[in-house]
Amino acid sequence: MTFDPKIELHLHLEGAAPPEFVGRLADEKKMRLDGVFNEAGSYDYKDFEGFLQVYERATEVLKTPEDYARLTRAVLEHSVEQGVIYTEAFLSPDFCGGRDLTAWREYMHAMQEAAGAVPGIEMRGIVTCIRHFGPDKARETARCAAETAGDFITGFGIGGNEGLFAPGDFVWAYDCAREAGLGLTAHAGEFGGPESVRSALDDLGVSRIGHGVRAVEDEALIDRLAEDGIVLEVCPGSNVALGVYANIAAHPIEKLRERGVKVTVSTDDPPFFHTTMREEYEALERTFGWDGEAFRQINRTAAEAAFCDDATRADLLARLEA
């Protein structure tokens, strides 16, 4: 079964860069990317820390606003092929001008213009600080987010190594983003356990959790997520590729859904994890027997949780029911 249209809430723009795109850009710039690709031409890493290192090495080829414009077009064109009509992409001023506000504006406008030129899909940006870069740099990132909040930049989040620093260390950055009217999300409960999710909720006040699947290990937390309507941006293929779960059958997305937790489905960093939105859906259908109504429901949930204006949300919901 093919279910279209789709809504994706958890996609890292740099992490969605096809290896051939990164390799071509490196050739143009005469840059060496030793250790980034394996012999088959795929991204080469063995564990989560290795993934982060390769990710950051690959982003080194992205030097200019035009590079990011080209990347945005390439990523969104692929998303359209997968039946995606709306996507929220994590964008990092850390990689776009070193958190300098003037430079960040140039990168942001380049990405926004490129996104508007791809037919069939809407994109919004979630400015994302990098956890392992520390709270001070996160403050600078939050200022970039707050100063450019608007029609395109609609959310704020945190990604990176969940094992470094605590959510409470980033309260200032989140308060800054909240005061600017941005939607709030946070990576938690991926490699960190249930306490990571609880801390993101208590300390940062987010309405969505990136991943969040380790919440399944705490019955009271499952109930809290369901009762409070917290939305999980679940990326099953990513969780399997990085070894959080052995295979899709062991993944807790179905248990969470059965318990009333609001779940959505995304690809995270698709070429790194050898997945696509269609492959994610096919795996869920094959493994858990999800049907058209199940997929309609997760996409309705995604539309309702999206960091967008009411008119865009109404349009997305109408298209899902068409």
PDB file of C-alpha atoms in Angstrom:
ATOM      1  CA  MET A   1       0.000   0.000   0.000  1.00  0.00           C
ATOM      2  CA  THR A   2       1.181   3.517  -0.801  1.00  0.00           C
ATOM      3  CA  PHE A   3      -0.116   6.270   1.457  1.00  0.00           C
ATOM      4  CA  ASP A   4       0.169   9.860   0.228  1.00  0.00           C
ATOM      5  CA  PRO A   5       0.303  12.669   1.131  1.00  0.00           C
ATOM      6  CA  LYS A   6       2.738  12.625   4.046  1.00  0.00           C
ATOM      7  CA  ILE A   7       3.894  15.148   6.630  1.00  0.00           C
ATOM      8  CA  GLU A   8       7.393  14.974   8.111  1.00  0.00           C
ATOM      9  CA  LEU A   9       8.318  16.812  11.313  1.00  0.00           C
ATOM     10  CA  HIS A  10      11.834  15.539  12.032  1.00  0.00           C
ATOM     11  CA  LEU A  11      14.388  16.015   9.272  1.00  0.00           C
ATOM     12  CA  HIS A  12      17.927  17.385   9.641  1.00  0.00           C
ATOM     13  CA  LEU A  13      18.699  19.364   6.509  1.00  0.00           C
ATOM     14  CA  GLU A  14      22.419  18.527   6.420  1.00  0.00           C
ATOM     15  CA  GLY A  15      21.646  14.953   7.444  1.00  0.00           C
ATOM     16  CA  ALA A  16      19.358  14.609   4.438  1.00  0.00           C
ATOM     17  CA  ALA A  17      22.162  15.504   2.009  1.00  0.00           C
ATOM     18  CA  PRO A  18      22.634  12.645  -0.474  1.00  0.00           C
ATOM     19  CA  PRO A  19      26.218  11.312  -0.451  1.00  0.00           C
ATOM     20  CA  GLU A  20      26.564  12.080  -4.153  1.00  0.00           C
ATOM     21  CA  PHE A  21      25.546  15.705  -3.499  1.00  0.00           C
ATOM     22  CA  VAL A  22      28.195  16.065  -0.777  1.00  0.00           C
ATOM     23  CA  GLY A  23      30.804  14.325  -2.920  1.00  0.00           C
ATOM     24  CA  ARG A  24      30.063  16.553  -5.915  1.00  0.00           C
ATOM     25  CA  LEU A  25      30.301  19.684  -3.792  1.00  0.00           C
ATOM     26  CA  ALA A  26      33.608  18.489  -2.341  1.00  0.00           C
ATOM     27  CA  ASP A  27      34.963  17.932  -5.855  1.00  0.00           C
ATOM     28  CA  GLU A  28      33.879  21.413  -6.914  1.00  0.00           C
ATOM     29  CA  LYS A  29      35.698  22.898  -3.944  1.00  0.00           C
ATOM     30  CA  LYS A  30      38.673  20.534  -4.270  1.00  0.00           C
ATOM     31  CA  MET A  31      38.145  19.323  -0.707  1.00  0.00           C
ATOM     32  CA  ARG A  32      39.144  15.905   0.622  1.00  0.00           C
ATOM     33  CA  LEU A  33      36.590  13.995   2.665  1.00  0.00           C
ATOM     34  CA  ASP A  34      38.711  11.132   3.974  1.00  0.00           C
ATOM     35  CA  GLY A  35      36.706   8.749   6.143  1.00  0.00           C
ATOM     36  CA  VAL A  36      33.294  10.129   5.228  1.00  0.00           C
ATOM     37  CA  PHE A  37      32.299   7.525   2.604  1.00  0.00           C
ATOM     38  CA  ASN A  38      32.775   3.771   2.392  1.00  0.00           C
ATOM     39  CA  GLU A  39      33.738   1.902  -0.770  1.00  0.00           C
ATOM     40  CA  ALA A  40      30.099   1.702  -1.834  1.00  0.00           C
ATOM     41  CA  GLY A  41      29.777   5.481  -1.635  1.00  0.00           C
ATOM     42  CA  SER A  42      27.577   5.543   1.495  1.00  0.00           C
ATOM     43  CA  TYR A  43      28.303   7.460   4.671  1.00  0.00           C
ATOM     44  CA  ASP A  44      30.777   5.458   6.764  1.00  0.00           C
ATOM     45  CA  TYR A  45      30.301   5.177  10.531  1.00  0.00           C
ATOM     46  CA  LYS A  46      29.980   2.418  13.134  1.00  0.00           C
ATOM     47  CA  ASP A  47      28.195   3.986  16.104  1.00  0.00           C
ATOM     48  CA  PHE A  48      26.409   7.131  17.204  1.00  0.00           C
ATOM     49  CA  GLU A  49      29.554   9.083  18.019  1.00  0.00           C
ATOM     50  CA  GLY A  50      31.015   8.037  14.670  1.00  0.00           C
ATOM     51  CA  PHE A  51      27.806   9.160  12.988  1.00  0.00           C
ATOM     52  CA  LEU A  52      28.106  12.608  14.605  1.00  0.00           C
ATOM     53  CA  GLN A  53      31.720  12.915  13.462  1.00  0.00           C
ATOM     54  CA  VAL A  54      30.933  11.942   9.870  1.00  0.00           C
ATOM     55  CA  TYR A  55      27.888  14.231   9.885  1.00  0.00           C
ATOM     56  CA  GLU A  56      29.986  17.208  10.924  1.00  0.00           C
ATOM     57  CA  ARG A  57      32.749  16.327   8.450  1.00  0.00           C
ATOM     58  CA  ALA A  58      30.226  16.122   5.618  1.00  0.00           C
ATOM     59  CA  THR A  59      28.798  19.534   6.491  1.00  0.00           C
ATOM     60  CA  GLU A  60      32.239  21.094   5.989  1.00  0.00           C
ATOM     61  CA  VAL A  61      31.581  21.196   2.232  1.00  0.00           C
ATOM     62  CA  LEU A  62      28.612  23.506   2.839  1.00  0.00           C
ATOM     63  CA  LYS A  63      30.359  26.862   2.884  1.00  0.00           C
ATOM     64  CA  THR A  64      28.000  29.467   1.448  1.00  0.00           C
ATOM     65  CA  PRO A  65      24.315  30.442   1.390  1.00  0.00           C
ATOM     66  CA  GLU A  66      24.181  29.199  -2.196  1.00  0.00           C
ATOM     67  CA  ASP A  67      25.445  25.782  -1.061  1.00  0.00           C
ATOM     68  CA  TYR A  68      22.548  25.621   1.389  1.00  0.00           C
ATOM     69  CA  ALA A  69      20.111  26.771  -1.263  1.00  0.00           C
ATOM     70  CA  ARG A  70      21.249  23.934  -3.515  1.00  0.00           C
ATOM     71  CA  LEU A  71      20.983  21.488  -0.624  1.00  0.00           C
ATOM     72  CA  THR A  72      17.469  22.680   0.233  1.00  0.00           C
ATOM     73  CA  ARG A  73      16.308  22.166  -3.344  1.00  0.00           C
ATOM     74  CA  ALA A  74      17.853  18.691  -3.537  1.00  0.00           C
ATOM     75  CA  VAL A  75      16.340  17.572  -0.225  1.00  0.00           C
ATOM     76  CA  LEU A  76      12.865  18.919  -0.946  1.00  0.00           C
ATOM     77  CA  GLU A  77      12.763  17.483  -4.458  1.00  0.00           C
ATOM     78  CA  HIS A  78      13.481  14.073  -2.961  1.00  0.00           C
ATOM     79  CA  SER A  79      10.785  14.627  -0.314  1.00  0.00           C
ATOM     80  CA  VAL A  80       8.241  15.406  -3.038  1.00  0.00           C
ATOM     81  CA  GLU A  81       9.135  12.119  -4.719  1.00  0.00           C
ATOM     82  CA  GLN A  82       8.296  10.415  -1.410  1.00  0.00           C
ATOM     83  CA  GLY A  83       4.842  11.992  -1.283  1.00  0.00           C
ATOM     84  CA  VAL A  84       5.717  14.556   1.386  1.00  0.00           C
ATOM     85  CA  ILE A  85       3.706  17.786   1.172  1.00  0.00           C
ATOM     86  CA  TYR A  86       5.034  19.505   4.293  1.00  0.00           C
ATOM     87  CA  THR A  87       8.323  19.174   6.120  1.00  0.00           C
ATOM     88  CA  GLU A  88       9.969  20.781   9.104  1.00  0.00           C
ATOM     89  CA  ALA A  89      13.731  20.816   8.813  1.00  0.00           C
ATOM     90  CA  PHE A  90      16.250  21.317  11.579  1.00  0.00           C
ATOM     91  CA  LEU A  91      18.552  24.191  10.626  1.00  0.00           C
ATOM     92  CA  SER A  92      21.689  25.052  12.586  1.00  0.00           C
ATOM     93  CA  PRO A  93      23.225  28.536  12.666  1.00  0.00           C
ATOM     94  CA  ASP A  94      26.288  26.704  14.038  1.00  0.00           C
ATOM     95  CA  PHE A  95      26.869  25.431  10.495  1.00  0.00           C
ATOM     96  CA  CYS A  96      25.405  28.511   8.779  1.00  0.00           C
ATOM     97  CA  GLY A  97      27.691  31.399   9.603  1.00  0.00           C
ATOM     98  CA  GLY A  98      29.020  30.311  12.976  1.00  0.00           C
ATOM     99  CA  ARG A  99      26.027  31.734  14.872  1.00  0.00           C
ATOM    100  CA  ASP A 100      26.700  35.250  13.573  1.00  0.00           C
ATOM    101  CA  LEU A 101      23.273  36.850  13.161  1.00  0.00           C
ATOM    102  CA  THR A 102      24.069  38.780   9.982  1.00  0.00           C
ATOM    103  CA  ALA A 103      25.534  35.703   8.318  1.00  0.00           C
ATOM    104  CA  TRP A 104      22.673  33.519   9.562  1.00  0.00           C
ATOM    105  CA  ARG A 105      20.136  35.862   7.953  1.00  0.00           C
ATOM    106  CA  GLU A 106      21.862  35.407   4.595  1.00  0.00           C
ATOM    107  CA  TYR A 107      21.827  31.620   4.893  1.00  0.00           C
ATOM    108  CA  MET A 108      18.230  31.587   6.090  1.00  0.00           C
ATOM    109  CA  HIS A 109      16.986  33.761   3.236  1.00  0.00           C
ATOM    110  CA  ALA A 110      18.816  31.539   0.729  1.00  0.00           C
ATOM    111  CA  MET A 111      17.136  28.426   2.143  1.00  0.00           C
ATOM    112  CA  GLN A 112      13.740  30.100   2.321  1.00  0.00           C
ATOM    113  CA  GLU A 113      13.931  31.272  -1.288  1.00  0.00           C
ATOM    114  CA  ALA A 114      15.060  27.815  -2.452  1.00  0.00           C
ATOM    115  CA  ALA A 115      12.267  26.125  -0.509  1.00  0.00           C
ATOM    116  CA  GLY A 116       9.672  28.407  -2.084  1.00  0.00           C
ATOM    117  CA  ALA A 117      10.870  27.443  -5.553  1.00  0.00           C
ATOM    118  CA  VAL A 118      10.157  23.704  -5.136  1.00  0.00           C
ATOM    119  CA  PRO A 119       6.548  22.983  -6.134  1.00  0.00           C
ATOM    120  CA  GLY A 120       4.340  20.569  -4.225  1.00  0.00           C
ATOM    121  CA  ILE A 121       5.820  21.018  -0.753  1.00  0.00           C
ATOM    122  CA  GLU A 122       5.895  23.516   2.105  1.00  0.00           C
ATOM    123  CA  MET A 123       8.932  23.793   4.380  1.00  0.00           C
ATOM    124  CA  ARG A 124       9.381  25.428   7.776  1.00  0.00           C
ATOM    125  CA  GLY A 125      12.647  25.738   9.692  1.00  0.00           C
ATOM    126  CA  ILE A 126      13.341  24.685  13.270  1.00  0.00           C
ATOM    127  CA  VAL A 127      16.493  26.431  14.462  1.00  0.00           C
ATOM    128  CA  THR A 128      18.478  23.822  16.355  1.00  0.00           C
ATOM    129  CA  CYS A 129      21.282  24.259  18.842  1.00  0.00           C
ATOM    130  CA  ILE A 130      23.871  21.497  19.154  1.00  0.00           C
ATOM    131  CA  ARG A 131      23.863  19.957  22.611  1.00  0.00           C
ATOM    132  CA  HIS A 132      27.500  18.894  22.706  1.00  0.00           C
ATOM    133  CA  PHE A 133      28.599  22.410  21.708  1.00  0.00           C
ATOM    134  CA  GLY A 134      27.397  23.570  25.127  1.00  0.00           C
ATOM    135  CA  PRO A 135      24.908  26.052  26.674  1.00  0.00           C
ATOM    136  CA  ASP A 136      26.826  29.240  25.814  1.00  0.00           C
ATOM    137  CA  LYS A 137      26.770  28.546  22.095  1.00  0.00           C
ATOM    138  CA  ALA A 138      23.131  27.505  22.434  1.00  0.00           C
ATOM    139  CA  ARG A 139      22.366  31.011  23.687  1.00  0.00           C
ATOM    140  CA  GLU A 140      23.862  32.464  20.516  1.00  0.00           C
ATOM    141  CA  THR A 141      21.830  30.027  18.428  1.00  0.00           C
ATOM    142  CA  ALA A 142      18.662  30.976  20.310  1.00  0.00           C
ATOM    143  CA  ARG A 143      19.299  34.652  19.610  1.00  0.00           C
ATOM    144  CA  CYS A 144      19.571  33.835  15.900  1.00  0.00           C
ATOM    145  CA  ALA A 145      16.260  31.978  16.131  1.00  0.00           C
ATOM    146  CA  ALA A 146      14.496  34.743  18.030  1.00  0.00           C
ATOM    147  CA  GLU A 147      15.694  37.472  15.675  1.00  0.00           C
ATOM    148  CA  THR A 148      14.511  35.610  12.574  1.00  0.00           C
ATOM    149  CA  ALA A 149      11.273  34.083  13.891  1.00  0.00           C
ATOM    150  CA  GLY A 150       8.472  34.475  11.372  1.00  0.00           C
ATOM    151  CA  ASP A 151       6.776  32.764   8.461  1.00  0.00           C
ATOM    152  CA  PHE A 152       9.747  30.478   7.735  1.00  0.00           C
ATOM    153  CA  ILE A 153      11.524  30.032  11.071  1.00  0.00           C
ATOM    154  CA  THR A 154       8.761  28.712  13.297  1.00  0.00           C
ATOM    155  CA  GLY A 155      10.442  26.442  15.840  1.00  0.00           C
ATOM    156  CA  PHE A 156      13.421  25.885  18.114  1.00  0.00           C
ATOM    157  CA  GLY A 157      15.040  22.640  19.191  1.00  0.00           C
ATOM    158  CA  ILE A 158      18.172  20.886  20.362  1.00  0.00           C
ATOM    159  CA  GLY A 159      20.031  17.955  18.825  1.00  0.00           C
ATOM    160  CA  GLY A 160      23.413  16.316  19.204  1.00  0.00           C
ATOM    161  CA  ASN A 161      24.951  14.043  21.810  1.00  0.00           C
ATOM    162  CA  GLU A 162      22.317  13.343  24.457  1.00  0.00           C
ATOM    163  CA  GLY A 163      25.009  12.145  26.840  1.00  0.00           C
ATOM    164  CA  LEU A 164      26.529  15.604  27.271  1.00  0.00           C
ATOM    165  CA  PHE A 165      24.940  18.345  29.380  1.00  0.00           C
ATOM    166  CA  ALA A 166      21.439  18.228  30.843  1.00  0.00           C
ATOM    167  CA  PRO A 167      18.248  19.799  29.455  1.00  0.00           C
ATOM    168  CA  GLY A 168      18.281  22.209  32.390  1.00  0.00           C
ATOM    169  CA  ASP A 169      21.532  23.684  31.089  1.00  0.00           C
ATOM    170  CA  PHE A 170      19.639  25.082  28.105  1.00  0.00           C
ATOM    171  CA  VAL A 171      16.752  26.810  29.904  1.00  0.00           C
ATOM    172  CA  TRP A 172      17.915  30.307  28.887  1.00  0.00           C
ATOM    173  CA  ALA A 173      17.999  29.368  25.202  1.00  0.00           C
ATOM    174  CA  TYR A 174      14.512  27.875  25.380  1.00  0.00           C
ATOM    175  CA  ASP A 175      13.095  30.832  27.286  1.00  0.00           C
ATOM    176  CA  CYS A 176      14.513  33.122  24.600  1.00  0.00           C
ATOM    177  CA  ALA A 177      12.881  31.062  21.846  1.00  0.00           C
ATOM    178  CA  ARG A 178       9.590  30.820  23.757  1.00  0.00           C
ATOM    179  CA  GLU A 179       9.429  34.599  24.180  1.00  0.00           C
ATOM    180  CA  ALA A 180       9.876  34.927  20.409  1.00  0.00           C
ATOM    181  CA  GLY A 181       6.777  32.775  19.883  1.00  0.00           C
ATOM    182  CA  LEU A 182       8.589  29.757  18.466  1.00  0.00           C
ATOM    183  CA  GLY A 183       7.307  26.204  18.803  1.00  0.00           C
ATOM    184  CA  LEU A 184       9.535  24.069  21.031  1.00  0.00           C
ATOM    185  CA  THR A 185      10.880  20.564  20.587  1.00  0.00           C
ATOM    186  CA  ALA A 186      13.911  18.656  21.892  1.00  0.00           C
ATOM    187  CA  HIS A 187      15.768  15.476  21.065  1.00  0.00           C
ATOM    188  CA  ALA A 188      15.358  13.205  24.095  1.00  0.00           C
ATOM    189  CA  GLY A 189      14.734   9.576  24.906  1.00  0.00           C
ATOM    190  CA  GLU A 190      16.839   8.273  22.039  1.00  0.00           C
ATOM    191  CA  PHE A 191      20.054   7.214  23.740  1.00  0.00           C
ATOM    192  CA  GLY A 192      19.038   8.820  27.017  1.00  0.00           C
ATOM    193  CA  GLY A 193      16.419   6.909  28.983  1.00  0.00           C
ATOM    194  CA  PRO A 194      12.995   8.012  30.237  1.00  0.00           C
ATOM    195  CA  GLU A 195      14.546  10.606  32.554  1.00  0.00           C
ATOM    196  CA  SER A 196      15.862  12.403  29.479  1.00  0.00           C
ATOM    197  CA  VAL A 197      12.297  12.808  28.224  1.00  0.00           C
ATOM    198  CA  ARG A 198      10.996  13.866  31.612  1.00  0.00           C
ATOM    199  CA  SER A 199      13.726  16.491  31.939  1.00  0.00           C
ATOM    200  CA  ALA A 200      12.978  17.916  28.501  1.00  0.00           C
ATOM    201  CA  LEU A 201       9.325  18.287  29.492  1.00  0.00           C
ATOM    202  CA  ASP A 202       9.949  19.683  32.978  1.00  0.00           C
ATOM    203  CA  ASP A 203      12.942  21.932  32.287  1.00  0.00           C
ATOM    204  CA  LEU A 204      12.344  23.076  28.710  1.00  0.00           C
ATOM    205  CA  GLY A 205       8.561  23.061  28.421  1.00  0.00           C
ATOM    206  CA  VAL A 206       8.425  21.487  24.966  1.00  0.00           C
ATOM    207  CA  SER A 207       5.240  20.373  23.211  1.00  0.00           C
ATOM    208  CA  ARG A 208       7.072  17.817  21.064  1.00  0.00           C
ATOM    209  CA  ILE A 209       9.895  15.358  21.665  1.00  0.00           C
ATOM    210  CA  GLY A 210      12.331  14.282  18.975  1.00  0.00           C
ATOM    211  CA  HIS A 211      12.417  10.480  19.176  1.00  0.00           C
ATOM    212  CA  GLY A 212      11.204  10.007  22.780  1.00  0.00           C
ATOM    213  CA  VAL A 213      10.882   6.267  22.310  1.00  0.00           C
ATOM    214  CA  ARG A 214      12.760   5.333  25.500  1.00  0.00           C
ATOM    215  CA  ALA A 215       9.737   6.698  27.377  1.00  0.00           C
ATOM    216  CA  VAL A 216       8.260   3.248  26.818  1.00  0.00           C
ATOM    217  CA  GLU A 217      10.437   2.017  29.698  1.00  0.00           C
ATOM    218  CA  ASP A 218       8.472   4.092  32.241  1.00  0.00           C
ATOM    219  CA  GLU A 219       4.749   3.354  32.575  1.00  0.00           C
ATOM    220  CA  ALA A 220       3.998   6.611  34.403  1.00  0.00           C
ATOM    221  CA  LEU A 221       5.786   8.611  31.734  1.00  0.00           C
ATOM    222  CA  ILE A 222       3.795   6.884  28.983  1.00  0.00           C
ATOM    223  CA  ASP A 223       0.605   7.937  30.773  1.00  0.00           C
ATOM    224  CA  ARG A 224       1.889  11.497  31.136  1.00  0.00           C
ATOM    225  CA  LEU A 225       2.711  11.780  27.440  1.00  0.00           C
ATOM    226  CA  ALA A 226      -0.743  10.507  26.503  1.00  0.00           C
ATOM    227  CA  GLU A 227      -2.611  12.675  29.005  1.00  0.00           C
ATOM    228  CA  ASP A 228      -0.700  15.858  28.147  1.00  0.00           C
ATOM    229  CA  GLY A 229      -0.873  15.301  24.383  1.00  0.00           C
ATOM    230  CA  ILE A 230       2.898  15.453  23.903  1.00  0.00           C
ATOM    231  CA  VAL A 231       3.765  14.563  20.318  1.00  0.00           C
ATOM    232  CA  LEU A 232       6.688  12.235  19.581  1.00  0.00           C
ATOM    233  CA  GLU A 233       8.650  12.714  16.365  1.00  0.00           C
ATOM    234  CA  VAL A 234       9.462   9.022  15.937  1.00  0.00           C
ATOM    235  CA  CYS A 235      12.142   7.880  13.483  1.00  0.00           C
ATOM    236  CA  PRO A 236      12.016   4.061  13.481  1.00  0.00           C
ATOM    237  CA  GLY A 237      14.627   3.477  10.769  1.00  0.00           C
ATOM    238  CA  SER A 238      17.064   5.789  12.509  1.00  0.00           C
ATOM    239  CA  ASN A 239      16.574   4.014  15.837  1.00  0.00           C
ATOM    240  CA  VAL A 240      17.307   0.639  14.243  1.00  0.00           C
ATOM    241  CA  ALA A 241      20.293   1.891  12.221  1.00  0.00           C
ATOM    242  CA  LEU A 242      21.914   3.373  15.329  1.00  0.00           C
ATOM    243  CA  GLY A 243      21.248   0.296  17.444  1.00  0.00           C
ATOM    244  CA  VAL A 244      18.679   1.717  19.848  1.00  0.00           C
ATOM    245  CA  TYR A 245      16.540  -1.303  18.842  1.00  0.00           C
ATOM    246  CA  ALA A 246      17.657  -4.492  17.151  1.00  0.00           C
ATOM    247  CA  ASN A 247      15.026  -4.384  14.417  1.00  0.00           C
ATOM    248  CA  ILE A 248      11.720  -2.786  13.519  1.00  0.00           C
ATOM    249  CA  ALA A 249       9.748  -5.552  15.255  1.00  0.00           C
ATOM    250  CA  ALA A 250      11.421  -4.586  18.541  1.00  0.00           C
ATOM    251  CA  HIS A 251      10.566  -0.902  18.087  1.00  0.00           C
ATOM    252  CA  PRO A 252       8.019   0.484  20.603  1.00  0.00           C
ATOM    253  CA  ILE A 253       6.107   2.814  18.253  1.00  0.00           C
ATOM    254  CA  GLU A 254       3.093   0.486  18.148  1.00  0.00           C
ATOM    255  CA  LYS A 255       2.970   0.080  21.930  1.00  0.00           C
ATOM    256  CA  LEU A 256       3.162   3.836  22.401  1.00  0.00           C
ATOM    257  CA  ARG A 257       0.401   4.386  19.861  1.00  0.00           C
ATOM    258  CA  GLU A 258      -1.801   1.757  21.506  1.00  0.00           C
ATOM    259  CA  ARG A 259      -1.352   3.511  24.845  1.00  0.00           C
ATOM    260  CA  GLY A 260      -2.656   6.763  23.395  1.00  0.00           C
ATOM    261  CA  VAL A 261       0.636   8.566  22.876  1.00  0.00           C
ATOM    262  CA  LYS A 262       0.591  10.862  19.854  1.00  0.00           C
ATOM    263  CA  VAL A 263       3.220   9.555  17.426  1.00  0.00           C
ATOM    264  CA  THR A 264       4.388  10.770  14.037  1.00  0.00           C
ATOM    265  CA  VAL A 265       6.859   9.204  11.589  1.00  0.00           C
ATOM    266  CA  SER A 266       9.960  10.795  10.099  1.00  0.00           C
ATOM    267  CA  THR A 267      13.307   9.810   8.598  1.00  0.00           C
ATOM    268  CA  ASP A 268      15.752  11.917  10.676  1.00  0.00           C
ATOM    269  CA  ASP A 269      18.892  11.692   8.471  1.00  0.00           C
ATOM    270  CA  PRO A 270      17.645   9.424   5.663  1.00  0.00           C
ATOM    271  CA  PRO A 271      20.768   8.735   3.544  1.00  0.00           C
ATOM    272  CA  PHE A 272      22.813   8.054   6.684  1.00  0.00           C
ATOM    273  CA  PHE A 273      20.267   5.452   7.764  1.00  0.00           C
ATOM    274  CA  HIS A 274      19.450   4.025   4.305  1.00  0.00           C
ATOM    275  CA  THR A 275      15.787   4.906   4.553  1.00  0.00           C
ATOM    276  CA  THR A 276      13.053   6.976   2.919  1.00  0.00           C
ATOM    277  CA  MET A 277       9.557   7.967   4.019  1.00  0.00           C
ATOM    278  CA  ARG A 278       8.058   5.297   1.772  1.00  0.00           C
ATOM    279  CA  GLU A 279      10.349   2.659   3.247  1.00  0.00           C
ATOM    280  CA  GLU A 280       9.404   3.750   6.775  1.00  0.00           C
ATOM    281  CA  TYR A 281       5.719   3.370   5.965  1.00  0.00           C
ATOM    282  CA  GLU A 282       6.213   0.027   4.256  1.00  0.00           C
ATOM    283  CA  ALA A 283       8.102  -1.311   7.280  1.00  0.00           C
ATOM    284  CA  LEU A 284       5.334  -0.226   9.654  1.00  0.00           C
ATOM    285  CA  GLU A 285       2.653  -1.763   7.446  1.00  0.00           C
ATOM    286  CA  ARG A 286       4.601  -4.988   7.111  1.00  0.00           C
ATOM    287  CA  THR A 287       5.558  -5.292  10.774  1.00  0.00           C
ATOM    288  CA  PHE A 288       2.568  -3.911  12.673  1.00  0.00           C
ATOM    289  CA  GLY A 289      -0.192  -4.184  10.104  1.00  0.00           C
ATOM    290  CA  TRP A 290      -0.798  -0.434   9.910  1.00  0.00           C
ATOM    291  CA  ASP A 291      -3.490   0.410   7.375  1.00  0.00           C
ATOM    292  CA  GLY A 292      -4.606   3.534   5.586  1.00  0.00           C
ATOM    293  CA  GLU A 293      -6.499   4.837   8.613  1.00  0.00           C
ATOM    294  CA  ALA A 294      -3.448   4.404  10.860  1.00  0.00           C
ATOM    295  CA  PHE A 295      -1.321   6.392   8.436  1.00  0.00           C
ATOM    296  CA  ARG A 296      -4.020   9.051   8.057  1.00  0.00           C
ATOM    297  CA  GLN A 297      -4.104   9.403  11.842  1.00  0.00           C
ATOM    298  CA  ILE A 298      -0.357   9.878  12.277  1.00  0.00           C
ATOM    299  CA  ASN A 299      -0.385  12.475   9.511  1.00  0.00           C
ATOM    300  CA  ARG A 300      -3.343  14.283  11.110  1.00  0.00           C
ATOM    301  CA  THR A 301      -1.378  14.259  14.345  1.00  0.00           C
ATOM    302  CA  ALA A 302       1.622  15.702  12.508  1.00  0.00           C
ATOM    303  CA  ALA A 303      -0.466  18.449  10.891  1.00  0.00           C
ATOM    304  CA  GLU A 304      -2.030  19.401  14.217  1.00  0.00           C
ATOM    305  CA  ALA A 305       1.402  19.497  15.916  1.00  0.00           C
ATOM    306  CA  ALA A 306       3.206  21.322  13.112  1.00  0.00           C
ATOM    307  CA  PHE A 307       4.861  24.637  13.909  1.00  0.00           C
ATOM    308  CA  CYS A 308       2.928  26.527  11.247  1.00  0.00           C
ATOM    309  CA  ASP A 309       0.177  29.135  10.986  1.00  0.00           C
ATOM    310  CA  ASP A 310      -3.482  28.159  11.186  1.00  0.00           C
ATOM    311  CA  ALA A 311      -4.131  28.669   7.474  1.00  0.00           C
ATOM    312  CA  THR A 312      -1.324  26.284   6.505  1.00  0.00           C
ATOM    313  CA  ARG A 313      -2.542  23.752   9.069  1.00  0.00           C
ATOM    314  CA  ALA A 314      -6.082  23.892   7.740  1.00  0.00           C
ATOM    315  CA  ASP A 315      -4.797  23.372   4.195  1.00  0.00           C
ATOM    316  CA  LEU A 316      -2.715  20.371   5.264  1.00  0.00           C
ATOM    317  CA  LEU A 317      -5.634  18.772   7.087  1.00  0.00           C
ATOM    318  CA  ALA A 318      -7.869  19.298   4.058  1.00  0.00           C
ATOM    319  CA  ARG A 319      -5.315  17.705   1.745  1.00  0.00           C
ATOM    320  CA  LEU A 320      -5.010  14.707   4.044  1.00  0.00           C
ATOM    321  CA  GLU A 321      -8.754  14.131   3.824  1.00  0.00           C
ATOM    322  CA  ALA A 322      -9.017  14.696   0.067  1.00  0.00           C
TER     323      ALA A 322
END
